[in-house]
PDB file of C-alpha atoms in Angstrom:
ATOM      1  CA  UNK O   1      33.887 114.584  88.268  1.00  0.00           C
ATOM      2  CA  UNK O   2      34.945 118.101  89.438  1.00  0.00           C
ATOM      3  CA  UNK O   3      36.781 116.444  92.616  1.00  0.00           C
ATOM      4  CA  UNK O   4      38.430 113.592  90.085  1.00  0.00           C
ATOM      5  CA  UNK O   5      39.971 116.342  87.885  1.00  0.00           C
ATOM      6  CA  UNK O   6      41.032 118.462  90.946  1.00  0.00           C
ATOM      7  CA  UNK O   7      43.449 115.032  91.716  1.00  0.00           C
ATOM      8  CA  UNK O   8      44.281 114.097  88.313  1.00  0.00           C
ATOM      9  CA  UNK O   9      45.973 118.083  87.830  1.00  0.00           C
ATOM     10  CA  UNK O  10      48.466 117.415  90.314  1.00  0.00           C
ATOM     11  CA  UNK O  11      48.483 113.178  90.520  1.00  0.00           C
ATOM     12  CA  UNK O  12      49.500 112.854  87.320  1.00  0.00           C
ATOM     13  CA  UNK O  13      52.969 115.513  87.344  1.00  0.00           C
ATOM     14  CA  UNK O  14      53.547 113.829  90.664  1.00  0.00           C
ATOM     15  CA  UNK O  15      53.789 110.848  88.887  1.00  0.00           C
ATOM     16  CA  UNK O  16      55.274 112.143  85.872  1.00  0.00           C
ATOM     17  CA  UNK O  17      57.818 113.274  88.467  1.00  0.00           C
ATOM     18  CA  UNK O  18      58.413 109.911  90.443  1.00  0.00           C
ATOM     19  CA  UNK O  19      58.893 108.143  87.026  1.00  0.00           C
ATOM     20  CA  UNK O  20      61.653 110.713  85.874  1.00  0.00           C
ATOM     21  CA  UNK O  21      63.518 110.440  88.692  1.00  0.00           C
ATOM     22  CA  UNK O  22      63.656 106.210  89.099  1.00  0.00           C
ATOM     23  CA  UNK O  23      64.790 106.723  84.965  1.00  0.00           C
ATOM     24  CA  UNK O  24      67.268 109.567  86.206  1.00  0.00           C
ATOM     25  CA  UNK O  25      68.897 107.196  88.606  1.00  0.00           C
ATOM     26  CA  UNK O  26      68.677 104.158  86.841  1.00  0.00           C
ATOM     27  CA  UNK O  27      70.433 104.969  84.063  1.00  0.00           C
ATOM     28  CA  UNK O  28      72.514 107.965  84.870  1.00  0.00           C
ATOM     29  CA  UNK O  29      73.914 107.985  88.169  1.00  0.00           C
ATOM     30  CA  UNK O  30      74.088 106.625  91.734  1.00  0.00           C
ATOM     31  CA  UNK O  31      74.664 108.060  95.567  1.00  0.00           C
ATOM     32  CA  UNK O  32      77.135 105.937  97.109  1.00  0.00           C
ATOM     33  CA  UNK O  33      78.411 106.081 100.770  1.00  0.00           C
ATOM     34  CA  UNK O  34      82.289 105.600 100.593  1.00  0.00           C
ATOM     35  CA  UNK O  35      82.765 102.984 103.228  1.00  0.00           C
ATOM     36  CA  UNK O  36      86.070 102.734 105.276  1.00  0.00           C
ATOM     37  CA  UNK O  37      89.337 104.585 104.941  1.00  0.00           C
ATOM     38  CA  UNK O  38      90.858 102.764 101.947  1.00  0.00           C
ATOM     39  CA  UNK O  39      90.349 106.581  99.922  1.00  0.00           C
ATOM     40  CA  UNK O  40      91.880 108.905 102.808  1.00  0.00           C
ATOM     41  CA  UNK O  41      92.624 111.652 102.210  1.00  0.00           C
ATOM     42  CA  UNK O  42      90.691 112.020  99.060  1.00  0.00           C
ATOM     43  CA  UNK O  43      87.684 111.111 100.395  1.00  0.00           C
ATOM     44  CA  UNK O  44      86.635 110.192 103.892  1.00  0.00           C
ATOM     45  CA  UNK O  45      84.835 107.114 105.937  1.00  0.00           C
ATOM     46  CA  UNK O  46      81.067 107.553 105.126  1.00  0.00           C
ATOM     47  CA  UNK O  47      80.928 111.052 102.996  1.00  0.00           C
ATOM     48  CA  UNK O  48      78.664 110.759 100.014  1.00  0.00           C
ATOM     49  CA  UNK O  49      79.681 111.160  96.314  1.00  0.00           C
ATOM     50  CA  UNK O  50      77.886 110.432  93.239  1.00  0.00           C
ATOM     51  CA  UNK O  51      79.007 107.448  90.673  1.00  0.00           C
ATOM     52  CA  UNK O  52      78.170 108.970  87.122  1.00  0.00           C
ATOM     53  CA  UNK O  53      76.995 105.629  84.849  1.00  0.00           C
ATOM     54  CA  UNK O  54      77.650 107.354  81.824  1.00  0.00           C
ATOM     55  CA  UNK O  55      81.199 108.987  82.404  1.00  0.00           C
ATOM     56  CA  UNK O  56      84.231 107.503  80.496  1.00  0.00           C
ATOM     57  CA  UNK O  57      86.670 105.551  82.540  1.00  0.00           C
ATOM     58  CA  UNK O  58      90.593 107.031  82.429  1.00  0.00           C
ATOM     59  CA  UNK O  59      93.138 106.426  83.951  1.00  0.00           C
ATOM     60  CA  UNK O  60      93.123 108.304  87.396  1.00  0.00           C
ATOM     61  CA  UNK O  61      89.265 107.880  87.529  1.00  0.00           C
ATOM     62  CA  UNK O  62      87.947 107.046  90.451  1.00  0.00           C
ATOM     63  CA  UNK O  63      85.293 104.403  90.243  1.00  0.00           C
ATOM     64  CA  UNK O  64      82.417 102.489  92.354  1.00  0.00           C
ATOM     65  CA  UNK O  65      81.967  98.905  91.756  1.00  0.00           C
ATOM     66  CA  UNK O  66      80.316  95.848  92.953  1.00  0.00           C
ATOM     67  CA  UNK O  67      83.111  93.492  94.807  1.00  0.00           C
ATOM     68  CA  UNK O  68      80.736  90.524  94.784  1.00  0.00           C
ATOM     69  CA  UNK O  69      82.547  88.515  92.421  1.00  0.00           C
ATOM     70  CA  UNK O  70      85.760  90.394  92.253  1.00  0.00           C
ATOM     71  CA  UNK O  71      86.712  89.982  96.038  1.00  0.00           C
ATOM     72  CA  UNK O  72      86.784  86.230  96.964  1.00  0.00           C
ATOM     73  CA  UNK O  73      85.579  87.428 100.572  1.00  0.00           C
ATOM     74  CA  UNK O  74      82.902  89.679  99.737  1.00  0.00           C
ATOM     75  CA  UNK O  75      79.372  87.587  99.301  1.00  0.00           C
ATOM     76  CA  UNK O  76      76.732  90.096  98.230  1.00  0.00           C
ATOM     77  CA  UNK O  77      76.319  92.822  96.485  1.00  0.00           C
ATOM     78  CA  UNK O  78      78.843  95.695  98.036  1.00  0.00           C
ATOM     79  CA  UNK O  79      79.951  98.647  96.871  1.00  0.00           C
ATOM     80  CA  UNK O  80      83.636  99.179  96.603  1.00  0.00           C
ATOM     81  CA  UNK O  81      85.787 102.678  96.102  1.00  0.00           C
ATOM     82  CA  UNK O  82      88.733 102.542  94.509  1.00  0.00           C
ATOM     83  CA  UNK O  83      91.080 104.619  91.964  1.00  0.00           C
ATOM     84  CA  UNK O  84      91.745 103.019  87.936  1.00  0.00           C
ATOM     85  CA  UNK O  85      95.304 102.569  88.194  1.00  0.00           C
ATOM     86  CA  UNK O  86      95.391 100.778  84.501  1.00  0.00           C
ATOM     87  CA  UNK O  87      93.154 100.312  81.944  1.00  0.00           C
ATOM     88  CA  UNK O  88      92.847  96.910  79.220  1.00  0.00           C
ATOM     89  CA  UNK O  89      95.857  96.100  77.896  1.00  0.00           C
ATOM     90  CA  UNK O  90      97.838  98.083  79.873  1.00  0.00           C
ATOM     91  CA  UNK O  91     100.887  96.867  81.881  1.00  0.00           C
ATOM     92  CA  UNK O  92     101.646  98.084  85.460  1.00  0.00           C
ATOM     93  CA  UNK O  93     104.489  97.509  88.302  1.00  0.00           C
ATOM     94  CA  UNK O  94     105.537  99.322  91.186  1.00  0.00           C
ATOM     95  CA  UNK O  95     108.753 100.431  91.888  1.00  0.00           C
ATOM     96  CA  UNK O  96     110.660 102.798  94.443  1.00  0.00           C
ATOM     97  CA  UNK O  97     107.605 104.412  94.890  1.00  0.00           C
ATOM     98  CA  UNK O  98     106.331 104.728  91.382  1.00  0.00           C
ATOM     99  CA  UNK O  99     103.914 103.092  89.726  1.00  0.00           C
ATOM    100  CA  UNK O 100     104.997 103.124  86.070  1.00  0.00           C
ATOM    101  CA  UNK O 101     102.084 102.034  83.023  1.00  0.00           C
ATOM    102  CA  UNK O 102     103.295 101.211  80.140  1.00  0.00           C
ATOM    103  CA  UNK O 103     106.388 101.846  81.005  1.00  0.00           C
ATOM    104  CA  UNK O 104     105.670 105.210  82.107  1.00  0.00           C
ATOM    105  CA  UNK O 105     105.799 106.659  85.214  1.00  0.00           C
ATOM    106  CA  UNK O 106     102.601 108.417  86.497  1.00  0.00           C
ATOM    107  CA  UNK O 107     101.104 111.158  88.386  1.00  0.00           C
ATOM    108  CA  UNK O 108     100.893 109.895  92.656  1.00  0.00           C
ATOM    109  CA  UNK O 109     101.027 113.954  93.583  1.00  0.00           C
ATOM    110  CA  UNK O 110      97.772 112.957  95.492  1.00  0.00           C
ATOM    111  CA  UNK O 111      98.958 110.704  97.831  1.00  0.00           C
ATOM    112  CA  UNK O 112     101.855 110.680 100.801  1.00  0.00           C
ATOM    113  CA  UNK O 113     104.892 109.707 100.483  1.00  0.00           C
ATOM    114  CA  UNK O 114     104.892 107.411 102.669  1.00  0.00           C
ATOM    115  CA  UNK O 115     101.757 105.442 100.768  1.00  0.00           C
ATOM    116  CA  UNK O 116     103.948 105.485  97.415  1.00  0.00           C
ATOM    117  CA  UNK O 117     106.678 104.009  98.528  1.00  0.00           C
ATOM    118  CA  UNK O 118     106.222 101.978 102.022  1.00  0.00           C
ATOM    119  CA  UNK O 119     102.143 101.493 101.447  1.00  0.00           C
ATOM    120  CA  UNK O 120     102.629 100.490  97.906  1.00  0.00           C
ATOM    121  CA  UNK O 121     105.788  98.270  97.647  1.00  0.00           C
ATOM    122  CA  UNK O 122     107.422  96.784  94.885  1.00  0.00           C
ATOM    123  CA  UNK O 123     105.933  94.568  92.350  1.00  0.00           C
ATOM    124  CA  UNK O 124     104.755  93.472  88.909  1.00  0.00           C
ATOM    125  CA  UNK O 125     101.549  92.121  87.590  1.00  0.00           C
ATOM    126  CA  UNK O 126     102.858  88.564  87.750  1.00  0.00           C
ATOM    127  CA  UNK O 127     104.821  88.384  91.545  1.00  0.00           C
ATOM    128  CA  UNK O 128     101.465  90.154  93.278  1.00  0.00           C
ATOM    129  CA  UNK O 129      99.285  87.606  90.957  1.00  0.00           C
ATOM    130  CA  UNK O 130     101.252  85.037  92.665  1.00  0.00           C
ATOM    131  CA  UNK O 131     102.247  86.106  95.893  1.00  0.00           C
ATOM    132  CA  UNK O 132      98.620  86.751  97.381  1.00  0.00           C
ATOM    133  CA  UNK O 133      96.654  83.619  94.638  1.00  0.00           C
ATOM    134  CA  UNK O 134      94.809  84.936  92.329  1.00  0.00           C
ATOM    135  CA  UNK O 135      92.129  82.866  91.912  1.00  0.00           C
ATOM    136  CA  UNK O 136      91.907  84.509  88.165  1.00  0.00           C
ATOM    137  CA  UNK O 137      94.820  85.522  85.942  1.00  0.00           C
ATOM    138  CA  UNK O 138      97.543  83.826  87.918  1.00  0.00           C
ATOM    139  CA  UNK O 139     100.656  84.953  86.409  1.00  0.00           C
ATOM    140  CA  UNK O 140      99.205  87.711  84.357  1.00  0.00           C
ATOM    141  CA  UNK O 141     101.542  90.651  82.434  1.00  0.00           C
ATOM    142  CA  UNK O 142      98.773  93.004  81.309  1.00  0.00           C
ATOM    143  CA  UNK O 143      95.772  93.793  82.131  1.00  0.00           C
ATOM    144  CA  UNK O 144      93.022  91.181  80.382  1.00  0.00           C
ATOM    145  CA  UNK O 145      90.534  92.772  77.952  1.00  0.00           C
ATOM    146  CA  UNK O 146      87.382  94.522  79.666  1.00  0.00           C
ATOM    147  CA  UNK O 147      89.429  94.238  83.235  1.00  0.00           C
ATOM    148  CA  UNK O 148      90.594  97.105  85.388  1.00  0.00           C
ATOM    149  CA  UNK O 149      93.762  97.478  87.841  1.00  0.00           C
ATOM    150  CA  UNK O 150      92.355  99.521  90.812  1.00  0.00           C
ATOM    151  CA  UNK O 151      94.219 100.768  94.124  1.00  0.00           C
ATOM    152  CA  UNK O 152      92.836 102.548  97.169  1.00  0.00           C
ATOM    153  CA  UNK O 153      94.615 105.984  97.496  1.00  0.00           C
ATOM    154  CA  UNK O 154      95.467 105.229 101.073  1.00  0.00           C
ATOM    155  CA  UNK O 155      97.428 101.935  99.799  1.00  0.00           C
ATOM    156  CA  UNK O 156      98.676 100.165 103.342  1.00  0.00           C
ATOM    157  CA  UNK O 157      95.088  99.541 104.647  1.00  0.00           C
ATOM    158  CA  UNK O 158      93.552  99.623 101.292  1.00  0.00           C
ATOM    159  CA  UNK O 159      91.896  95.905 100.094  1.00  0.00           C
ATOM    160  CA  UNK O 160      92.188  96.180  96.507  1.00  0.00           C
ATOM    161  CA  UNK O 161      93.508  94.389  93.029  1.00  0.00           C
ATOM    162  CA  UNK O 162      96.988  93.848  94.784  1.00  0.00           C
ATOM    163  CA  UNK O 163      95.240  91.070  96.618  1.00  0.00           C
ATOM    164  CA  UNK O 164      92.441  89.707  94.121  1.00  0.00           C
ATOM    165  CA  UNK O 165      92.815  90.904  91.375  1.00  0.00           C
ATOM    166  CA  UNK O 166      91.272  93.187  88.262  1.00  0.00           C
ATOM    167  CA  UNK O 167      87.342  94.406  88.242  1.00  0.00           C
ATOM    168  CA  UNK O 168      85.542  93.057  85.455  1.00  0.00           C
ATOM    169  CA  UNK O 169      84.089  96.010  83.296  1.00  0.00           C
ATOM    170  CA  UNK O 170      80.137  94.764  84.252  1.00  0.00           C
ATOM    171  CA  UNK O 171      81.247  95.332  87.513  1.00  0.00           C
ATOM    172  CA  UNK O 172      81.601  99.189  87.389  1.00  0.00           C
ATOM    173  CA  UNK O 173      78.547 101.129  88.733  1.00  0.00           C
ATOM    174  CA  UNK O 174      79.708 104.327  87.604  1.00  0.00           C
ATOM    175  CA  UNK O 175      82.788 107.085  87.413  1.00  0.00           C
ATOM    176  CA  UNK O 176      82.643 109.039  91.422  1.00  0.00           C
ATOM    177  CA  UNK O 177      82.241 112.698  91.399  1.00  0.00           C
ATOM    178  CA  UNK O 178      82.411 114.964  94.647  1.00  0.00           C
ATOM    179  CA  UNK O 179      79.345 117.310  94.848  1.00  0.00           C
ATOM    180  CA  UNK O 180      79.424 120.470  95.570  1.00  0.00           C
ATOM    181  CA  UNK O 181      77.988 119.628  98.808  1.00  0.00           C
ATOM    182  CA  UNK O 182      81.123 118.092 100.204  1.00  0.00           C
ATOM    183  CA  UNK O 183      83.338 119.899 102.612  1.00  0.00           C
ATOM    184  CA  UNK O 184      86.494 118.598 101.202  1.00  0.00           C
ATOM    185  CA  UNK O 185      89.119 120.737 100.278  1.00  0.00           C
ATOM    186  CA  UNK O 186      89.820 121.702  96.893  1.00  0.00           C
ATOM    187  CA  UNK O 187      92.396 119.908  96.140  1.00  0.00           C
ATOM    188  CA  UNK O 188      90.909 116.213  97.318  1.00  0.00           C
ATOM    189  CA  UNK O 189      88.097 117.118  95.081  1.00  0.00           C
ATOM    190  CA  UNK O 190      90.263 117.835  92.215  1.00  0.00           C
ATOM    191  CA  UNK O 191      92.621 114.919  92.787  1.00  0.00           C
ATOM    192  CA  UNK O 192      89.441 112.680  92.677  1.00  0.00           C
ATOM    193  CA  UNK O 193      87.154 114.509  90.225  1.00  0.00           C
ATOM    194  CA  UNK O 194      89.838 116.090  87.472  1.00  0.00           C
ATOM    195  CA  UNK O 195      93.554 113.751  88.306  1.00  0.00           C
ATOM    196  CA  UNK O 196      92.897 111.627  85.991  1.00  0.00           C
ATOM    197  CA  UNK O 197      93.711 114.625  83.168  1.00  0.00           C
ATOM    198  CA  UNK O 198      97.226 114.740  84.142  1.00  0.00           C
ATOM    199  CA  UNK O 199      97.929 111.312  85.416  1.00  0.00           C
ATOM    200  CA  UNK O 200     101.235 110.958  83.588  1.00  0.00           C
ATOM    201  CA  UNK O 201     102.157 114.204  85.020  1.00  0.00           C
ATOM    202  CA  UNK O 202     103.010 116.249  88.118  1.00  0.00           C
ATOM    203  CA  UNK O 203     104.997 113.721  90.343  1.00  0.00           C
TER     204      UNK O 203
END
């Protein structure tokens, strides 16, 4: 009985333990391995950042989602990195290397450039819909309720809603944070964790 206690006294916080973390993770946030260059120079092939569930979404955030669904080429569940560029409702174009929401123009102090103007282009909602065949919202001038417009920072090898689209709101894992384990600089942490605070500002 003695021996059964002895186990039981540090079993059960073990345990106790496991079961808080699995709830920690579940529900509050995720480690996710950025995969490919698509966020240089924010963040880099393979480094690890954590994707908050519970964070609001702004414009500027930069977000994890699932692209299985959302990407016509993607087949299974896959984590994608990308930045909210607009939000529901919103409209967005590109032009001279601006990308103006709602009519205004907004923050790109965190990217070359080159990647503005060159890796961006020029184009509205409706021509990009069009141009590269939206299998969903062909022809669309806003962004649909409960959708997001997302771009990778590094824009000319960057896969994102240019091509297929907006990410369904189910789709979002979570908002990305760097840790304070990361050796990036302090300014691609703050243009990834705190942008999105002046994103109609600082061009």
């Amino acid at each position: 009985m003695k021996a059964l206690r002895q186990t039981l006294s540090w079993l059960i916080p073990v345990a106790i333990g496991l079961i808080i973390a699995l709830l920690v993770k579940q529900f509050s946030f995720q480690l996710v391995k950025v995969d490919g260059p698509s966020m240089q120079p924010n963040l880099q092939n393979n480094e690890r950042v954590v994707a908050v569930k519970t964070s609001k979404i702004h414009r500027g955030s930069v977000v994890v989602f699932d692209a299985n669904g959302v990407d016509p080429q993607v087949s299974q569940t896959t984590d994608y990195v990308k930045r909210v560029i607009a939000l529901p409702g919103d409209t967005v174009e590109a032009k001279n290397g601006y990308i103006y929401v709602n009519g205004k123009k907004t923050n790109q102090s965190y990217i070359s450039k080159y990647q503005r103007t060159t890796g961006t282009g020029n184009w509205t909602l409706a021509s990009i819909s069009e141009e590269n065949n939206w299998m969903k919202n062909m022809g669309a001038t806003k962004v649909p309720k409960g959708m997001y417009f997302v771009l990778g920072d590094h824009r000319s090898v960057s896969n994102d809603s240019r091509y297929w689209g907006f990410v369904p709101k189910n789709k979002i894992v979570g908002v990305v944070k760097v840790g304070f384990w990361s050796s990036s600089t302090k300014q691609h942490k703050y243009n990834v964790n705190q942008l999105w605070k002046h994103y109609f500002t600082g061009n």
